[in-house]
Amino acid sequence: MYLALLELKAARGRFLLMGSVVVLVAALVGVVTGFTTGLGDDTISALRRLPATHLAFARGADSDQFARSLVGRADLDGWRAREGVDATPLGVSIARGTTDRKVEVDFAAFGVEPGSFLDPGTTSGAGLSAGSPSGIVVSQQLVKDGVRVGDTLNVDRLGIGLKVTGTTGRSSYGHVPVAYLPVETWQRIRFATPGARISTAEPPQQYSAVAVKAGPDADLAAADRALGTRTLAVADAYAAAPGYTGERVTMTSIQAFLYAIAPLVVGAFFAVWTVQRRPELALLRAMGASRLRLLGHTLAQAAVVVGAGTAIGAALAAGLGLLVGTEVPFSLPAASLTATMATVVLVGLAGTAVTLRKVTTVEPMTMLGAGR
């Protein structure tokens, strides 16, 4: 180890250059991880927040279920009659509105039954109430966009006014902040004709899905067969959110390429470094150093360079997250950052494996001129 540190000091220019590359790779991996997590949260945080175990969609809606699926009142009643199941309707759609203070916002309308297990509650103001069908509870992102408790949010081209009664935590769907409203009001928005006069007729008693809290004895497959629905675990329904699958595939692919680059770069550097110091390694062998000790010598140098570079890269990624986290979808929790950087260290050290054979096969006779 002492000799390894001496070599690091003697060739500090080369090792600083290599360390700088590791810093950039680690920082880039951390930033990509932060954007992957942040974009995911911005797409499905409202779905993650649902205190349900499953969502029952209409059969035949195999993709984009929240846009394509419609389940009726009979389906909801059927689910409520099943043993070991607590069921409530859920409506999901995207809308646009303007407040009476001329603040224009896009929002995801989540229709729920007030007082049900899907009721989000509030952090300020009053919650949803069956006696106030036009009342809505908005997420913190809408508050940031300028919506305030007491505002009236008029849904564009529909002539439907919504009274903001309270606020709740961060919640978004498809990169659009969520507003929670009674499911009857959601039906008016979902089935209204843009530009038409306000109709007094009752909208269809249909919903995007039935949210289910299933107990251990619930037979969901039998319920699907009987009711003609298709039930998915909530986590499996994330793919129904707009853009979620494409974003995950794109960002994960970038991460995979970065993880592949790290061992190649580190391995190439140490391969060249090992070739350049073969005479010194041969001298150590001639003086009695074991192959195991030479391996430890090489791995120690790699551990110092990769470990220090990764630590600095992690700090840069975390610092960038603090700078941009409030402006763009970026989330890098400590657990994710630690796991990501540990992976960078492991793949970086794996890259040194290509140099180990050259270290172990060096011959002492090289120093006596046999290899010259």
C-alpha positions in Angstrom: 0.0 0.0 0.0 2.9 2.4 0.8 4.4 1.8 -2.6 1.1 2.3 -4.3 0.6 5.7 -2.6 4.2 6.6 -3.5 3.4 5.9 -7.2 0.2 7.9 -7.0 2.3 10.9 -5.7 5.0 10.4 -8.2 2.6 10.2 -11.2 0.0 12.5 -9.8 -0.6 14.2 -13.1 -1.7 11.0 -14.8 -3.8 9.9 -11.8 -5.4 13.3 -11.5 -6.4 13.1 -15.1 -7.9 9.7 -14.6 -9.6 10.8 -11.5 -11.1 13.7 -13.3 -12.7 11.4 -15.8 -14.1 9.3 -13.0 -15.5 12.4 -11.4 -17.3 13.4 -14.6 -18.7 9.9 -15.1 -19.9 9.6 -11.5 -21.4 13.1 -11.6 -23.2 12.3 -14.9 -24.5 9.0 -13.6 -25.8 10.8 -10.5 -27.5 13.6 -12.5 -29.1 11.0 -14.8 -30.4 9.1 -11.8 -31.8 12.3 -10.3 -33.6 13.1 -13.5 -34.9 9.5 -13.8 -36.3 9.6 -10.3 -37.6 13.1 -10.7 -39.3 12.5 -14.0 -40.9 9.3 -12.6 -42.2 11.2 -9.6 -43.5 13.9 -11.8 -45.4 11.4 -13.9 -46.9 9.0 -11.3 -46.6 10.6 -7.9 -50.4 10.9 -7.7 -50.7 7.1 -8.5 -48.1 6.3 -5.9 -50.1 8.3 -3.4 -53.2 6.2 -4.0 -53.9 4.1 -0.8 -55.2 1.2 -3.0 -53.7 -2.2 -3.8 -55.2 -2.6 -7.2 -57.1 -0.8 -10.0 -59.9 -2.5 -11.9 -60.1 -1.3 -15.5 -62.5 -2.1 -18.3 -61.5 -5.3 -20.2 -60.0 -4.5 -23.5 -58.1 -1.4 -22.3 -54.7 -2.9 -22.4 -52.7 0.3 -22.7 -53.3 4.0 -21.8 -56.0 2.6 -19.4 -56.8 5.9 -17.7 -57.6 7.4 -21.1 -59.4 4.4 -22.7 -61.0 2.6 -19.8 -64.6 3.3 -18.6 -66.2 1.1 -16.0 -69.9 1.5 -15.0 -71.9 1.8 -11.8 -72.7 -1.9 -12.1 -69.0 -2.8 -12.1 -68.5 -0.6 -9.0 -71.4 -2.2 -7.2 -70.1 -5.6 -8.2 -66.7 -4.9 -6.7 -68.2 -3.6 -3.5 -70.2 -6.8 -3.1 -67.0 -9.0 -3.2 -65.7 -10.4 0.0 -62.4 -9.1 1.3 -62.6 -6.0 -0.9 -63.0 -2.3 -0.3 -63.8 -0.5 -3.5 -64.4 3.1 -4.6 -64.5 4.9 -8.0 -61.6 6.8 -9.5 -61.8 9.2 -12.4 -58.7 10.5 -14.2 -58.5 13.0 -17.0 -56.4 16.1 -18.1 -58.0 19.5 -18.2 -57.1 23.2 -18.5 -58.6 26.1 -16.6 -58.4 29.7 -15.7 -58.9 31.2 -12.3 -60.9 34.3 -11.6 -57.6 36.0 -11.1 -56.6 35.1 -14.7 -54.1 32.4 -13.7 -54.1 29.7 -16.5 -53.1 26.2 -15.4 -53.2 22.6 -16.7 -54.3 20.1 -14.2 -55.1 16.4 -13.9 -58.6 16.0 -12.5 -58.8 13.1 -10.1 -62.4 12.3 -9.3 -62.9 10.6 -5.9 -65.7 10.0 -3.5 -65.4 12.5 -0.5 -64.6 10.6 2.7 -63.5 7.4 0.8 -60.0 6.0 1.2 -58.9 7.9 -1.9 -59.8 11.2 -0.3 -56.5 13.0 -0.2 -57.2 15.1 2.9 -55.7 18.6 3.1 -52.7 20.5 4.4 -54.7 23.8 4.5 -58.3 24.8 4.0 -61.3 22.5 3.8 -61.4 19.1 2.3 -63.8 17.6 -0.3 -67.4 17.4 0.7 -70.4 15.6 -0.8 -72.4 18.7 0.0 -70.1 20.9 -2.0 -69.8 19.2 -5.4 -68.0 22.1 -7.0 -65.2 22.2 -4.4 -61.7 21.0 -5.3 -58.5 20.4 -3.4 -55.4 21.3 -5.3 -51.8 20.0 -5.0 -48.8 22.1 -4.1 -47.7 22.4 -7.7 -50.9 24.3 -8.5 -50.3 26.5 -5.5 -46.9 27.3 -6.9 -48.4 28.1 -10.3 -50.6 30.8 -8.6 -53.8 29.0 -7.6 -55.1 30.0 -4.1 -57.7 28.8 -1.7 -60.9 30.7 -2.5 -60.2 31.0 -6.2 -62.7 29.8 -8.7 -61.1 27.7 -11.4 -63.2 27.8 -14.6 -62.6 24.7 -16.9 -61.8 26.0 -20.4 -64.6 25.6 -23.0 -66.8 23.7 -20.6 -68.3 26.5 -18.5 -67.8 24.5 -15.3 -66.6 26.5 -12.3 -64.6 24.8 -9.5 -64.2 26.4 -6.1 -60.7 25.8 -4.5 -61.4 24.9 -0.9 -58.1 23.4 0.2 -54.6 22.3 -0.7 -52.8 19.0 -0.3 -49.2 17.7 -0.8 -47.2 17.3 -4.0 -49.1 15.2 -6.4 -48.8 15.0 -10.2 -49.8 12.8 -13.1 -48.2 12.9 -16.5 -46.1 16.0 -15.5 -49.4 17.8 -14.7 -50.3 18.8 -11.2 -53.4 17.2 -9.7 -56.6 18.7 -8.5 -58.9 16.4 -6.5 -62.7 16.8 -6.9 -65.9 14.8 -6.3 -66.4 12.1 -8.8 -69.7 13.5 -9.9 -68.0 16.7 -10.9 -65.3 14.8 -12.7 -68.0 13.0 -14.7 -69.3 16.4 -15.8 -65.8 17.4 -17.0 -65.1 14.0 -18.6 -68.3 13.7 -20.6 -69.0 17.4 -21.4 -68.8 18.6 -25.0 -66.4 21.4 -25.4 -68.1 24.7 -26.5 -71.6 23.4 -25.8 -74.1 25.0 -23.5 -74.1 23.7 -19.9 -76.4 20.7 -19.9 -78.7 19.9 -17.0 -78.7 16.2 -17.9 -77.0 13.7 -15.7 -73.6 12.6 -17.1 -73.0 8.8 -17.6 -72.3 7.0 -14.3 -68.9 5.8 -15.5 -65.4 6.0 -14.1 -61.8 5.5 -15.3 -61.3 2.6 -12.9 -62.4 1.1 -9.6 -59.8 1.5 -6.9 -59.6 -1.6 -4.7 -58.1 -2.4 -1.3 -57.9 -6.1 -1.4 -57.6 -8.3 1.7 -55.6 -11.5 1.8 -58.7 -13.6 1.1 -59.9 -11.6 -1.9 -60.2 -13.5 -5.2 -59.5 -10.8 -7.7 -59.3 -13.2 -10.7 -62.8 -14.5 -9.9 -64.1 -10.9 -9.6 -62.6 -10.0 -13.0 -64.3 -13.1 -14.6 -67.6 -12.2 -13.1 -67.6 -8.5 -13.7 -65.7 -8.4 -17.0 -62.9 -6.1 -15.7 -59.1 -6.3 -15.8 -57.4 -5.8 -12.5 -53.8 -4.5 -12.1 -51.7 -3.9 -9.1 -51.2 -0.1 -8.7 -47.5 -0.4 -9.4 -48.4 -2.2 -12.7 -50.7 0.6 -13.6 -47.9 3.1 -13.7 -47.3 2.3 -17.3 -50.7 3.8 -18.1 -49.5 7.2 -17.2 -48.7 9.3 -20.2 -45.0 9.0 -21.2 -44.0 7.0 -18.2 -42.7 3.9 -20.0 -40.9 5.8 -22.7 -39.1 8.1 -20.2 -38.0 5.1 -18.0 -36.6 3.2 -21.0 -34.7 6.3 -22.3 -33.2 7.3 -19.0 -32.4 3.7 -18.0 -30.6 3.2 -21.3 -28.5 6.3 -20.7 -27.6 4.9 -17.2 -26.6 1.6 -18.6 -24.3 3.2 -21.2 -22.6 5.2 -18.5 -22.1 2.1 -16.3 -20.5 0.4 -19.4 -18.3 3.4 -20.0 -16.8 3.5 -16.5 -15.1 0.1 -16.5 -13.8 0.6 -20.1 -12.2 4.0 -19.3 -10.7 2.8 -15.9 -9.6 -0.5 -17.4 -7.9 1.2 -20.4 -6.0 3.6 -18.1 -4.7 0.9 -15.8 -3.9 -1.4 -18.7 -1.6 1.3 -20.1 -0.2 2.1 -16.7 0.6 -1.5 -16.0 2.5 -1.9 -19.4 4.5 1.2 -18.6 5.7 -0.1 -15.3 6.3 -3.7 -16.1 10.1 -3.3 -15.3 9.3 -2.0 -11.9 6.8 -4.9 -11.3 9.5 -7.4 -12.4 12.0 -5.8 -10.0 9.5 -6.3 -7.1 9.0 -9.9 -8.1 12.8 -10.4 -8.3 13.1 -8.9 -4.8 10.6 -11.5 -3.5 7.2 -9.7 -3.7 4.4 -12.2 -4.2 1.8 -12.1 -7.0 -0.9 -11.5 -4.4 1.0 -8.4 -3.1 1.3 -7.0 -6.6 -2.4 -7.5 -7.1 -3.2 -5.7 -3.9 -0.8 -2.9 -5.0 -2.7 -2.4 -8.3 -6.2 -2.7 -6.7 -5.2 -0.2 -4.0 -4.3 2.4 -6.6 -7.6 1.7 -8.5 -9.6 2.0 -5.2 -8.1 5.3 -4.3 -8.6 6.8 -7.8 -12.1 5.4 -8.3 -13.3 6.0 -4.8 -12.1 9.6 -4.5 -13.4 10.4 -8.0 -16.8 8.9 -7.3 -17.1 10.8 -4.0 -16.4 14.1 -5.6 -18.8 13.2 -8.5 -21.5 12.4 -6.0 -21.0 15.8 -4.3 -21.3 17.5 -7.7 -24.5 15.6 -8.5 -26.0 16.4 -5.1 -25.0 20.1 -5.4 -26.6 20.3 -8.9 -29.8 18.7 -7.5 -30.0 21.5 -4.9 -29.6 24.1 -7.6 -32.2 22.8 -10.1 -34.4 20.7 -7.9 -37.1 23.4 -7.6 -37.1 24.3 -11.2 -37.1 20.9 -13.0 -38.2 17.3 -12.1 -35.1 16.2 -10.2 -35.0 14.0 -7.1 -31.9 12.3 -5.7 -32.5 10.9 -2.2 -29.6 9.9 -0.2 -30.4 6.2 -0.6 -30.5 6.4 -4.4 -27.3 8.5 -4.5 -25.5 6.0 -2.3 -26.6 3.0 -4.3 -25.7 4.7 -7.6 -22.2 5.7 -6.5 -21.6 2.2 -5.0 -22.4 0.8 -8.5 -20.0 3.2 -10.1 -17.2 2.2 -7.7 -17.9 -1.5 -8.4 -18.0 -1.3 -12.2 -14.9 1.0 -12.1 -13.0 -1.5 -10.0 -14.2 -4.3 -12.3 -12.5 -2.4 -15.1 -9.1 -3.0 -13.5 -9.7 -6.8 -13.9 -8.3 -6.5 -17.4 -4.9 -5.5 -16.0 -4.6 -8.2 -13.4 -3.3 -10.9 -15.8 -0.4 -8.6 -16.9 0.4 -8.0 -13.2 0.4 -11.6 -12.2 2.4 -12.9 -15.3 5.3 -10.4 -15.0 8.6 -12.3 -14.8 11.6 -11.4 -12.6 13.9 -12.3 -15.6 12.7 -9.1 -17.3 15.0 -7.1 -15.0 17.9 -9.3 -15.9 17.5 -8.5 -19.6 15.7 -11.7 -20.7 12.8 -9.7 -22.0 14.8 -7.0 -23.8 
